[in-house]
JSON list of C-alpha atoms in Angstrom, two decimals:
[
{"chain": "M", "resi": 1, "resn": "MET", "atom": "CA", "xyz": [0.06, 0.02, -0.08]},
{"chain": "M", "resi": 2, "resn": "THR", "atom": "CA", "xyz": [1.30, 3.51, -0.98]},
{"chain": "M", "resi": 3, "resn": "ASN", "atom": "CA", "xyz": [1.93, 5.95, 1.75]},
{"chain": "M", "resi": 4, "resn": "GLY", "atom": "CA", "xyz": [0.09, 9.08, 0.74]},
{"chain": "M", "resi": 5, "resn": "SER", "atom": "CA", "xyz": [2.49, 11.26, 2.78]},
{"chain": "M", "resi": 6, "resn": "LYS", "atom": "CA", "xyz": [5.25, 10.54, 0.15]},
{"chain": "M", "resi": 7, "resn": "ASN", "atom": "CA", "xyz": [6.10, 12.06, -3.10]},
{"chain": "M", "resi": 8, "resn": "GLU", "atom": "CA", "xyz": [5.48, 9.85, -5.94]},
{"chain": "M", "resi": 9, "resn": "LEU", "atom": "CA", "xyz": [5.29, 10.14, -9.80]},
{"chain": "M", "resi": 10, "resn": "VAL", "atom": "CA", "xyz": [3.77, 7.08, -11.35]},
{"chain": "M", "resi": 11, "resn": "ILE", "atom": "CA", "xyz": [3.79, 7.31, -15.22]},
{"chain": "M", "resi": 12, "resn": "VAL", "atom": "CA", "xyz": [1.46, 4.73, -17.08]},
{"chain": "M", "resi": 13, "resn": "ARG", "atom": "CA", "xyz": [2.05, 4.24, -20.91]},
{"chain": "M", "resi": 14, "resn": "HIS", "atom": "CA", "xyz": [-1.51, 3.93, -22.87]},
{"chain": "M", "resi": 15, "resn": "GLY", "atom": "CA", "xyz": [-2.44, 0.80, -24.17]},
{"chain": "M", "resi": 16, "resn": "GLN", "atom": "CA", "xyz": [-2.01, -0.35, -27.50]},
{"chain": "M", "resi": 17, "resn": "ALA", "atom": "CA", "xyz": [-3.80, 1.82, -30.01]},
{"chain": "M", "resi": 18, "resn": "HIS", "atom": "CA", "xyz": [-5.08, 1.31, -33.67]},
{"chain": "M", "resi": 19, "resn": "SER", "atom": "CA", "xyz": [-2.06, 3.55, -34.81]},
{"chain": "M", "resi": 20, "resn": "ASN", "atom": "CA", "xyz": [0.43, 1.04, -33.06]},
{"chain": "M", "resi": 21, "resn": "VAL", "atom": "CA", "xyz": [-1.10, -2.01, -34.96]},
{"chain": "M", "resi": 22, "resn": "ALA", "atom": "CA", "xyz": [-0.84, 0.47, -38.31]},
{"chain": "M", "resi": 23, "resn": "GLY", "atom": "CA", "xyz": [2.55, 1.69, -37.42]},
{"chain": "M", "resi": 24, "resn": "VAL", "atom": "CA", "xyz": [1.75, 5.34, -38.30]},
{"chain": "M", "resi": 25, "resn": "LEU", "atom": "CA", "xyz": [2.22, 8.60, -36.44]},
{"chain": "M", "resi": 26, "resn": "ALA", "atom": "CA", "xyz": [-1.15, 9.60, -34.87]},
{"chain": "M", "resi": 27, "resn": "GLY", "atom": "CA", "xyz": [-1.65, 13.01, -33.07]},
{"chain": "M", "resi": 28, "resn": "PRO", "atom": "CA", "xyz": [-5.23, 14.51, -33.02]},
{"chain": "M", "resi": 29, "resn": "GLY", "atom": "CA", "xyz": [-6.08, 11.79, -35.52]},
{"chain": "M", "resi": 30, "resn": "CYS", "atom": "CA", "xyz": [-5.70, 8.95, -33.26]},
{"chain": "M", "resi": 31, "resn": "GLN", "atom": "CA", "xyz": [-8.42, 6.60, -33.37]},
{"chain": "M", "resi": 32, "resn": "GLY", "atom": "CA", "xyz": [-8.24, 5.31, -29.73]},
{"chain": "M", "resi": 33, "resn": "LEU", "atom": "CA", "xyz": [-7.33, 1.85, -28.32]},
{"chain": "M", "resi": 34, "resn": "THR", "atom": "CA", "xyz": [-7.59, -1.54, -29.85]},
{"chain": "M", "resi": 35, "resn": "ALA", "atom": "CA", "xyz": [-9.52, -4.40, -27.96]},
{"chain": "M", "resi": 36, "resn": "ASP", "atom": "CA", "xyz": [-6.01, -5.56, -26.41]},
{"chain": "M", "resi": 37, "resn": "GLY", "atom": "CA", "xyz": [-5.30, -2.13, -25.62]},
{"chain": "M", "resi": 38, "resn": "ARG", "atom": "CA", "xyz": [-8.45, -1.79, -23.51]},
{"chain": "M", "resi": 39, "resn": "ALA", "atom": "CA", "xyz": [-8.02, -5.16, -21.76]},
{"chain": "M", "resi": 40, "resn": "ALA", "atom": "CA", "xyz": [-4.31, -3.91, -20.98]},
{"chain": "M", "resi": 41, "resn": "ALA", "atom": "CA", "xyz": [-5.74, -0.60, -19.44]},
{"chain": "M", "resi": 42, "resn": "ARG", "atom": "CA", "xyz": [-8.19, -2.67, -17.30]},
{"chain": "M", "resi": 43, "resn": "ALA", "atom": "CA", "xyz": [-5.52, -4.50, -15.85]},
{"chain": "M", "resi": 44, "resn": "VAL", "atom": "CA", "xyz": [-3.21, -1.56, -15.10]},
{"chain": "M", "resi": 45, "resn": "ALA", "atom": "CA", "xyz": [-6.27, 0.21, -13.51]},
{"chain": "M", "resi": 46, "resn": "ASP", "atom": "CA", "xyz": [-7.02, -2.83, -11.08]},
{"chain": "M", "resi": 47, "resn": "ARG", "atom": "CA", "xyz": [-2.99, -2.60, -10.24]},
{"chain": "M", "resi": 48, "resn": "ILE", "atom": "CA", "xyz": [-3.19, 1.13, -9.58]},
{"chain": "M", "resi": 49, "resn": "HIS", "atom": "CA", "xyz": [-6.31, 0.96, -7.56]},
{"chain": "M", "resi": 50, "resn": "SER", "atom": "CA", "xyz": [-4.71, -1.86, -5.54]},
{"chain": "M", "resi": 51, "resn": "GLU", "atom": "CA", "xyz": [-1.62, -0.05, -4.87]},
{"chain": "M", "resi": 52, "resn": "GLY", "atom": "CA", "xyz": [-3.53, 2.66, -2.89]},
{"chain": "M", "resi": 53, "resn": "PRO", "atom": "CA", "xyz": [-4.70, 6.40, -2.90]},
{"chain": "M", "resi": 54, "resn": "MET", "atom": "CA", "xyz": [-3.57, 8.66, -5.22]},
{"chain": "M", "resi": 55, "resn": "ARG", "atom": "CA", "xyz": [-3.40, 12.52, -4.82]},
{"chain": "M", "resi": 56, "resn": "THR", "atom": "CA", "xyz": [-4.20, 13.24, -8.95]},
{"chain": "M", "resi": 57, "resn": "LEU", "atom": "CA", "xyz": [-4.71, 11.34, -11.89]},
{"chain": "M", "resi": 58, "resn": "VAL", "atom": "CA", "xyz": [-4.00, 13.27, -15.13]},
{"chain": "M", "resi": 59, "resn": "CYS", "atom": "CA", "xyz": [-3.39, 12.35, -18.91]},
{"chain": "M", "resi": 60, "resn": "SER", "atom": "CA", "xyz": [-2.23, 13.41, -22.14]},
{"chain": "M", "resi": 61, "resn": "THR", "atom": "CA", "xyz": [-5.34, 14.62, -24.41]},
{"chain": "M", "resi": 62, "resn": "THR", "atom": "CA", "xyz": [-4.14, 12.41, -27.07]},
{"chain": "M", "resi": 63, "resn": "ARG", "atom": "CA", "xyz": [-7.01, 10.07, -27.56]},
{"chain": "M", "resi": 64, "resn": "ARG", "atom": "CA", "xyz": [-5.29, 6.59, -26.75]},
{"chain": "M", "resi": 65, "resn": "ALA", "atom": "CA", "xyz": [-3.98, 8.13, -23.52]},
{"chain": "M", "resi": 66, "resn": "MET", "atom": "CA", "xyz": [-7.30, 9.55, -22.65]},
{"chain": "M", "resi": 67, "resn": "GLU", "atom": "CA", "xyz": [-9.24, 6.30, -23.21]},
{"chain": "M", "resi": 68, "resn": "THR", "atom": "CA", "xyz": [-6.50, 4.62, -20.96]},
{"chain": "M", "resi": 69, "resn": "ALA", "atom": "CA", "xyz": [-6.91, 7.01, -18.25]},
{"chain": "M", "resi": 70, "resn": "GLU", "atom": "CA", "xyz": [-10.77, 7.15, -18.36]},
{"chain": "M", "resi": 71, "resn": "ILE", "atom": "CA", "xyz": [-10.54, 3.13, -17.55]},
{"chain": "M", "resi": 72, "resn": "VAL", "atom": "CA", "xyz": [-8.31, 4.09, -14.70]},
{"chain": "M", "resi": 73, "resn": "SER", "atom": "CA", "xyz": [-10.62, 6.41, -13.40]},
{"chain": "M", "resi": 74, "resn": "ALA", "atom": "CA", "xyz": [-13.57, 4.29, -13.60]},
{"chain": "M", "resi": 75, "resn": "ARG", "atom": "CA", "xyz": [-11.83, 1.70, -11.54]},
{"chain": "M", "resi": 76, "resn": "THR", "atom": "CA", "xyz": [-10.44, 4.20, -8.84]},
{"chain": "M", "resi": 77, "resn": "GLN", "atom": "CA", "xyz": [-13.04, 6.50, -8.63]},
{"chain": "M", "resi": 78, "resn": "VAL", "atom": "CA", "xyz": [-10.53, 9.29, -9.24]},
{"chain": "M", "resi": 79, "resn": "PRO", "atom": "CA", "xyz": [-11.65, 12.05, -11.56]},
{"chain": "M", "resi": 80, "resn": "VAL", "atom": "CA", "xyz": [-8.90, 12.32, -14.59]},
{"chain": "M", "resi": 81, "resn": "ILE", "atom": "CA", "xyz": [-7.82, 15.46, -15.51]},
{"chain": "M", "resi": 82, "resn": "GLY", "atom": "CA", "xyz": [-6.72, 16.11, -19.32]},
{"chain": "M", "resi": 83, "resn": "MET", "atom": "CA", "xyz": [-3.44, 18.21, -20.04]},
{"chain": "M", "resi": 84, "resn": "ARG", "atom": "CA", "xyz": [-2.69, 19.40, -23.29]},
{"chain": "M", "resi": 85, "resn": "ALA", "atom": "CA", "xyz": [1.02, 20.00, -22.45]},
{"chain": "M", "resi": 86, "resn": "LEU", "atom": "CA", "xyz": [1.24, 16.14, -21.96]},
{"chain": "M", "resi": 87, "resn": "ARG", "atom": "CA", "xyz": [-0.07, 15.16, -25.68]},
{"chain": "M", "resi": 88, "resn": "VAL", "atom": "CA", "xyz": [2.33, 14.14, -28.13]},
{"chain": "M", "resi": 89, "resn": "ALA", "atom": "CA", "xyz": [4.40, 16.14, -30.33]},
{"chain": "M", "resi": 90, "resn": "ASP", "atom": "CA", "xyz": [1.88, 17.86, -32.57]},
{"chain": "M", "resi": 91, "resn": "PRO", "atom": "CA", "xyz": [2.65, 16.06, -35.92]},
{"chain": "M", "resi": 92, "resn": "GLY", "atom": "CA", "xyz": [1.42, 18.93, -38.53]},
{"chain": "M", "resi": 93, "resn": "SER", "atom": "CA", "xyz": [0.69, 17.41, -41.75]},
{"chain": "M", "resi": 94, "resn": "THR", "atom": "CA", "xyz": [2.86, 14.50, -40.89]},
{"chain": "M", "resi": 95, "resn": "GLU", "atom": "CA", "xyz": [-0.09, 12.84, -39.23]},
{"chain": "M", "resi": 96, "resn": "GLY", "atom": "CA", "xyz": [-0.77, 9.26, -40.79]},
{"chain": "M", "resi": 97, "resn": "THR", "atom": "CA", "xyz": [2.83, 9.05, -42.01]},
{"chain": "M", "resi": 98, "resn": "PRO", "atom": "CA", "xyz": [4.21, 5.48, -41.47]},
{"chain": "M", "resi": 99, "resn": "TRP", "atom": "CA", "xyz": [7.09, 5.65, -38.65]},
{"chain": "M", "resi": 100, "resn": "ALA", "atom": "CA", "xyz": [9.48, 4.23, -40.87]},
{"chain": "M", "resi": 101, "resn": "ARG", "atom": "CA", "xyz": [9.08, 7.23, -43.66]},
{"chain": "M", "resi": 102, "resn": "TRP", "atom": "CA", "xyz": [9.05, 9.90, -40.53]},
{"chain": "M", "resi": 103, "resn": "ARG", "atom": "CA", "xyz": [12.36, 8.50, -39.43]},
{"chain": "M", "resi": 104, "resn": "THR", "atom": "CA", "xyz": [14.00, 9.45, -42.86]},
{"chain": "M", "resi": 105, "resn": "MET", "atom": "CA", "xyz": [12.66, 12.98, -42.72]},
{"chain": "M", "resi": 106, "resn": "ASP", "atom": "CA", "xyz": [15.10, 15.62, -41.28]},
{"chain": "M", "resi": 107, "resn": "ALA", "atom": "CA", "xyz": [14.06, 18.44, -38.78]},
{"chain": "M", "resi": 108, "resn": "ALA", "atom": "CA", "xyz": [13.62, 20.84, -41.58]},
{"chain": "M", "resi": 109, "resn": "ASP", "atom": "CA", "xyz": [11.43, 18.73, -43.58]},
{"chain": "M", "resi": 110, "resn": "ARG", "atom": "CA", "xyz": [9.35, 18.36, -40.48]},
{"chain": "M", "resi": 111, "resn": "ALA", "atom": "CA", "xyz": [9.25, 21.73, -39.60]},
{"chain": "M", "resi": 112, "resn": "ARG", "atom": "CA", "xyz": [7.85, 22.58, -43.05]},
{"chain": "M", "resi": 113, "resn": "ARG", "atom": "CA", "xyz": [4.93, 20.19, -42.68]},
{"chain": "M", "resi": 114, "resn": "GLY", "atom": "CA", "xyz": [4.01, 21.81, -39.32]},
{"chain": "M", "resi": 115, "resn": "ALA", "atom": "CA", "xyz": [5.54, 19.29, -37.27]},
{"chain": "M", "resi": 116, "resn": "GLU", "atom": "CA", "xyz": [6.37, 20.34, -33.62]},
{"chain": "M", "resi": 117, "resn": "SER", "atom": "CA", "xyz": [10.16, 20.11, -32.89]},
{"chain": "M", "resi": 118, "resn": "TRP", "atom": "CA", "xyz": [11.22, 17.64, -30.08]},
{"chain": "M", "resi": 119, "resn": "SER", "atom": "CA", "xyz": [12.85, 20.39, -27.92]},
{"chain": "M", "resi": 120, "resn": "ALA", "atom": "CA", "xyz": [9.48, 22.09, -27.96]},
{"chain": "M", "resi": 121, "resn": "TYR", "atom": "CA", "xyz": [7.51, 18.97, -27.31]},
{"chain": "M", "resi": 122, "resn": "LEU", "atom": "CA", "xyz": [10.11, 18.16, -24.40]},
{"chain": "M", "resi": 123, "resn": "GLU", "atom": "CA", "xyz": [9.89, 21.76, -22.76]},
{"chain": "M", "resi": 124, "resn": "ARG", "atom": "CA", "xyz": [6.20, 21.83, -22.47]},
{"chain": "M", "resi": 125, "resn": "ALA", "atom": "CA", "xyz": [5.63, 18.31, -21.11]},
{"chain": "M", "resi": 126, "resn": "SER", "atom": "CA", "xyz": [8.81, 18.54, -18.51]},
{"chain": "M", "resi": 127, "resn": "THR", "atom": "CA", "xyz": [7.43, 21.95, -17.66]},
{"chain": "M", "resi": 128, "resn": "CYS", "atom": "CA", "xyz": [4.06, 20.23, -17.06]},
{"chain": "M", "resi": 129, "resn": "LEU", "atom": "CA", "xyz": [5.67, 17.02, -15.04]},
{"chain": "M", "resi": 130, "resn": "ALA", "atom": "CA", "xyz": [7.76, 19.64, -12.89]},
{"chain": "M", "resi": 131, "resn": "GLU", "atom": "CA", "xyz": [4.62, 21.51, -11.90]},
{"chain": "M", "resi": 132, "resn": "LEU", "atom": "CA", "xyz": [2.72, 18.11, -10.97]},
{"chain": "M", "resi": 133, "resn": "MET", "atom": "CA", "xyz": [5.99, 17.14, -9.04]},
{"chain": "M", "resi": 134, "resn": "ALA", "atom": "CA", "xyz": [6.05, 20.36, -7.00]},
{"chain": "M", "resi": 135, "resn": "GLY", "atom": "CA", "xyz": [2.76, 19.89, -5.56]},
{"chain": "M", "resi": 136, "resn": "SER", "atom": "CA", "xyz": [1.70, 18.76, -2.18]},
{"chain": "M", "resi": 137, "resn": "PRO", "atom": "CA", "xyz": [2.46, 15.24, -1.13]},
{"chain": "M", "resi": 138, "resn": "GLY", "atom": "CA", "xyz": [1.04, 12.07, -2.52]},
{"chain": "M", "resi": 139, "resn": "ARG", "atom": "CA", "xyz": [1.03, 9.89, -5.33]},
{"chain": "M", "resi": 140, "resn": "VAL", "atom": "CA", "xyz": [0.36, 11.52, -8.74]},
{"chain": "M", "resi": 141, "resn": "VAL", "atom": "CA", "xyz": [-0.34, 9.04, -11.82]},
{"chain": "M", "resi": 142, "resn": "VAL", "atom": "CA", "xyz": [0.19, 10.29, -15.20]},
{"chain": "M", "resi": 143, "resn": "VAL", "atom": "CA", "xyz": [-1.16, 8.32, -18.15]},
{"chain": "M", "resi": 144, "resn": "GLY", "atom": "CA", "xyz": [0.76, 9.40, -21.23]},
{"chain": "M", "resi": 145, "resn": "HIS", "atom": "CA", "xyz": [3.38, 8.14, -23.68]},
{"chain": "M", "resi": 146, "resn": "THR", "atom": "CA", "xyz": [6.97, 6.88, -23.94]},
{"chain": "M", "resi": 147, "resn": "GLU", "atom": "CA", "xyz": [7.75, 10.61, -24.70]},
{"chain": "M", "resi": 148, "resn": "THR", "atom": "CA", "xyz": [6.37, 11.20, -21.27]},
{"chain": "M", "resi": 149, "resn": "VAL", "atom": "CA", "xyz": [9.00, 9.04, -19.48]},
{"chain": "M", "resi": 150, "resn": "PHE", "atom": "CA", "xyz": [11.61, 10.43, -21.61]},
{"chain": "M", "resi": 151, "resn": "ALA", "atom": "CA", "xyz": [10.53, 14.05, -20.33]},
{"chain": "M", "resi": 152, "resn": "ALA", "atom": "CA", "xyz": [10.51, 12.80, -16.93]},
{"chain": "M", "resi": 153, "resn": "PHE", "atom": "CA", "xyz": [14.02, 11.50, -17.25]},
{"chain": "M", "resi": 154, "resn": "ALA", "atom": "CA", "xyz": [15.47, 14.40, -18.89]},
{"chain": "M", "resi": 155, "resn": "LEU", "atom": "CA", "xyz": [13.80, 16.63, -16.23]},
{"chain": "M", "resi": 156, "resn": "LEU", "atom": "CA", "xyz": [15.37, 14.92, -13.38]},
{"chain": "M", "resi": 157, "resn": "LEU", "atom": "CA", "xyz": [18.61, 14.54, -14.95]},
{"chain": "M", "resi": 158, "resn": "GLY", "atom": "CA", "xyz": [18.78, 18.00, -16.06]},
{"chain": "M", "resi": 159, "resn": "THR", "atom": "CA", "xyz": [19.70, 17.36, -19.75]},
{"chain": "M", "resi": 160, "resn": "ALA", "atom": "CA", "xyz": [17.62, 16.52, -22.92]},
{"chain": "M", "resi": 161, "resn": "ASP", "atom": "CA", "xyz": [20.70, 14.50, -24.21]},
{"chain": "M", "resi": 162, "resn": "LEU", "atom": "CA", "xyz": [20.30, 11.00, -22.68]},
{"chain": "M", "resi": 163, "resn": "GLY", "atom": "CA", "xyz": [23.43, 9.82, -24.79]},
{"chain": "M", "resi": 164, "resn": "ARG", "atom": "CA", "xyz": [23.40, 5.99, -25.18]},
{"chain": "M", "resi": 165, "resn": "LEU", "atom": "CA", "xyz": [20.47, 5.52, -22.93]},
{"chain": "M", "resi": 166, "resn": "GLY", "atom": "CA", "xyz": [17.16, 4.42, -24.95]},
{"chain": "M", "resi": 167, "resn": "ILE", "atom": "CA", "xyz": [13.81, 4.51, -23.49]},
{"chain": "M", "resi": 168, "resn": "GLY", "atom": "CA", "xyz": [11.58, 1.78, -24.40]},
{"chain": "M", "resi": 169, "resn": "VAL", "atom": "CA", "xyz": [8.10, 1.42, -22.67]},
{"chain": "M", "resi": 170, "resn": "ASP", "atom": "CA", "xyz": [5.55, -1.26, -23.15]},
{"chain": "M", "resi": 171, "resn": "TYR", "atom": "CA", "xyz": [1.77, -0.74, -23.61]},
{"chain": "M", "resi": 172, "resn": "THR", "atom": "CA", "xyz": [0.40, 0.08, -20.02]},
{"chain": "M", "resi": 173, "resn": "ALA", "atom": "CA", "xyz": [3.73, -0.19, -18.30]},
{"chain": "M", "resi": 174, "resn": "VAL", "atom": "CA", "xyz": [4.29, 1.67, -15.25]},
{"chain": "M", "resi": 175, "resn": "THR", "atom": "CA", "xyz": [7.39, 3.63, -14.29]},
{"chain": "M", "resi": 176, "resn": "GLU", "atom": "CA", "xyz": [7.71, 5.00, -10.94]},
{"chain": "M", "resi": 177, "resn": "PHE", "atom": "CA", "xyz": [9.94, 7.81, -9.25]},
{"chain": "M", "resi": 178, "resn": "ARG", "atom": "CA", "xyz": [9.89, 8.70, -5.59]},
{"chain": "M", "resi": 179, "resn": "VAL", "atom": "CA", "xyz": [11.36, 11.04, -3.19]},
{"chain": "M", "resi": 180, "resn": "VAL", "atom": "CA", "xyz": [13.83, 9.34, -1.06]},
{"chain": "M", "resi": 181, "resn": "GLY", "atom": "CA", "xyz": [16.29, 11.44, 1.09]},
{"chain": "M", "resi": 182, "resn": "GLY", "atom": "CA", "xyz": [15.15, 14.56, -0.50]},
{"chain": "M", "resi": 183, "resn": "LYS", "atom": "CA", "xyz": [15.91, 13.43, -3.86]},
{"chain": "M", "resi": 184, "resn": "TRP", "atom": "CA", "xyz": [13.74, 12.08, -6.75]},
{"chain": "M", "resi": 185, "resn": "GLN", "atom": "CA", "xyz": [14.97, 8.19, -7.39]},
{"chain": "M", "resi": 186, "resn": "LEU", "atom": "CA", "xyz": [13.55, 5.58, -9.91]},
{"chain": "M", "resi": 187, "resn": "PHE", "atom": "CA", "xyz": [11.62, 2.95, -8.35]},
{"chain": "M", "resi": 188, "resn": "ARG", "atom": "CA", "xyz": [10.66, 0.92, -11.06]},
{"chain": "M", "resi": 189, "resn": "TYR", "atom": "CA", "xyz": [10.54, 1.05, -14.89]},
{"chain": "M", "resi": 190, "resn": "ASN", "atom": "CA", "xyz": [8.63, -0.52, -17.57]},
{"chain": "M", "resi": 191, "resn": "ASP", "atom": "CA", "xyz": [6.77, -2.77, -15.21]},
{"chain": "M", "resi": 192, "resn": "VAL", "atom": "CA", "xyz": [4.33, -4.84, -16.93]},
{"chain": "M", "resi": 193, "resn": "ASN", "atom": "CA", "xyz": [3.54, -7.87, -14.46]},
{"chain": "M", "resi": 194, "resn": "HIS", "atom": "CA", "xyz": [-0.23, -6.83, -14.51]},
{"chain": "M", "resi": 195, "resn": "ILE", "atom": "CA", "xyz": [-0.68, -7.59, -18.43]},
{"chain": "M", "resi": 196, "resn": "PRO", "atom": "CA", "xyz": [-2.52, -10.87, -18.86]},
{"chain": "M", "resi": 197, "resn": "ALA", "atom": "CA", "xyz": [-1.07, -13.59, -21.29]},
{"chain": "M", "resi": 198, "resn": "GLY", "atom": "CA", "xyz": [-2.05, -13.28, -24.70]},
{"chain": "M", "resi": 199, "resn": "ILE", "atom": "CA", "xyz": [-2.40, -9.51, -24.66]},
{"chain": "M", "resi": 200, "resn": "ALA", "atom": "CA", "xyz": [-0.37, -7.88, -27.30]},
{"chain": "M", "resi": 201, "resn": "ARG", "atom": "CA", "xyz": [3.17, -6.43, -26.29]},
{"chain": "M", "resi": 202, "resn": "TYR", "atom": "CA", "xyz": [4.93, -3.58, -27.58]},
{"chain": "M", "resi": 203, "resn": "PRO", "atom": "CA", "xyz": [7.80, -4.94, -29.68]},
{"chain": "M", "resi": 204, "resn": "GLY", "atom": "CA", "xyz": [10.08, -1.91, -28.73]},
{"chain": "M", "resi": 205, "resn": "ALA", "atom": "CA", "xyz": [10.06, -3.04, -25.04]},
{"chain": "M", "resi": 206, "resn": "ARG", "atom": "CA", "xyz": [10.88, -6.37, -24.30]},
{"chain": "M", "resi": 207, "resn": "SER", "atom": "CA", "xyz": [10.98, -6.25, -20.50]},
{"chain": "M", "resi": 208, "resn": "SER", "atom": "CA", "xyz": [8.68, -8.41, -18.68]},
{"chain": "M", "resi": 209, "resn": "ALA", "atom": "CA", "xyz": [9.73, -7.52, -15.31]},
{"chain": "M", "resi": 210, "resn": "SER", "atom": "CA", "xyz": [10.24, -4.47, -13.10]},
{"chain": "M", "resi": 211, "resn": "SER", "atom": "CA", "xyz": [13.65, -4.12, -13.49]},
{"chain": "M", "resi": 212, "resn": "ILE", "atom": "CA", "xyz": [15.78, -1.15, -14.04]},
{"chain": "M", "resi": 213, "resn": "ASP", "atom": "CA", "xyz": [18.50, -3.21, -15.95]},
{"chain": "M", "resi": 214, "resn": "ASP", "atom": "CA", "xyz": [16.26, -3.06, -19.03]},
{"chain": "M", "resi": 215, "resn": "LEU", "atom": "CA", "xyz": [16.79, 0.60, -19.67]},
{"chain": "M", "resi": 216, "resn": "ALA", "atom": "CA", "xyz": [18.72, 0.18, -22.63]},
{"chain": "M", "resi": 217, "resn": "VAL", "atom": "CA", "xyz": [16.17, -2.27, -24.42]},
{"chain": "M", "resi": 218, "resn": "GLY", "atom": "CA", "xyz": [15.90, -1.43, -28.05]},
{"chain": "M", "resi": 219, "resn": "GLY", "atom": "CA", "xyz": [12.92, -1.12, -30.34]},
{"chain": "M", "resi": 220, "resn": "HIS", "atom": "CA", "xyz": [11.73, 0.81, -33.27]},
{"chain": "M", "resi": 221, "resn": "ASP", "atom": "CA", "xyz": [10.99, 3.86, -31.72]},
{"chain": "M", "resi": 222, "resn": "VAL", "atom": "CA", "xyz": [12.87, 3.59, -28.52]},
{"chain": "M", "resi": 223, "resn": "LEU", "atom": "CA", "xyz": [13.63, 7.29, -27.69]},
{"chain": "M", "resi": 224, "resn": "GLY", "atom": "CA", "xyz": [17.33, 8.20, -27.33]},
{"chain": "M", "resi": 225, "resn": "ARG", "atom": "CA", "xyz": [19.55, 10.64, -28.97]},
{"chain": "M", "resi": 226, "resn": "ALA", "atom": "CA", "xyz": [18.36, 10.02, -32.60]},
{"chain": "M", "resi": 227, "resn": "GLU", "atom": "CA", "xyz": [14.93, 11.07, -31.98]},
{"chain": "M", "resi": 228, "resn": "GLN", "atom": "CA", "xyz": [15.94, 14.63, -30.27]},
{"chain": "M", "resi": 229, "resn": "ALA", "atom": "CA", "xyz": [15.70, 16.24, -33.82]},
{"chain": "M", "resi": 230, "resn": "ARG", "atom": "CA", "xyz": [12.06, 16.26, -33.90]}
]
């Protein structure tokens, strides 16, 4: 059971979305969760509920995150607050572009198409997380994206360049930071022990346990140095 007097930041990635299956970039045009995505969301909702009370439940306003958060909210009976600052990077006219194609585009090409830069995304997301973490003691649960986890690492490490460190996060995986001895510490990373057998998993995050030893796991959209140009 979580002690509500502690400062805790829990980040839950959204469940599998139709755009994940299609392998395309999806911002405002996101079509929401698949059946497996909803099943995984129900499983993580049960887990969040079992771990005790929370001070705040917030989410990205991108549809796949909102649908995941609504399932968590229904289970925990905690109202969810959508935060636009946590939405995925605005894709502009690159909406619907296959990820494989998007990765061949340089930053100038993306900018011409109205896509938000990686630095602009990181600034707004990390600022939002900092405000949430500066609140009164308690557990803050954020339903977001792989990028949300990256923003938390960048914020706490004080740098947007994580070097050779890749961030790969499974569908509905739980990543948690806690204040210990006056400093934020990583408590668990990419924890998916709640996901039932047979539910679709994310190929870019192969960890099946809550071990921080998996921080360098690879995958087709693991976030690292190469992604910081967007």
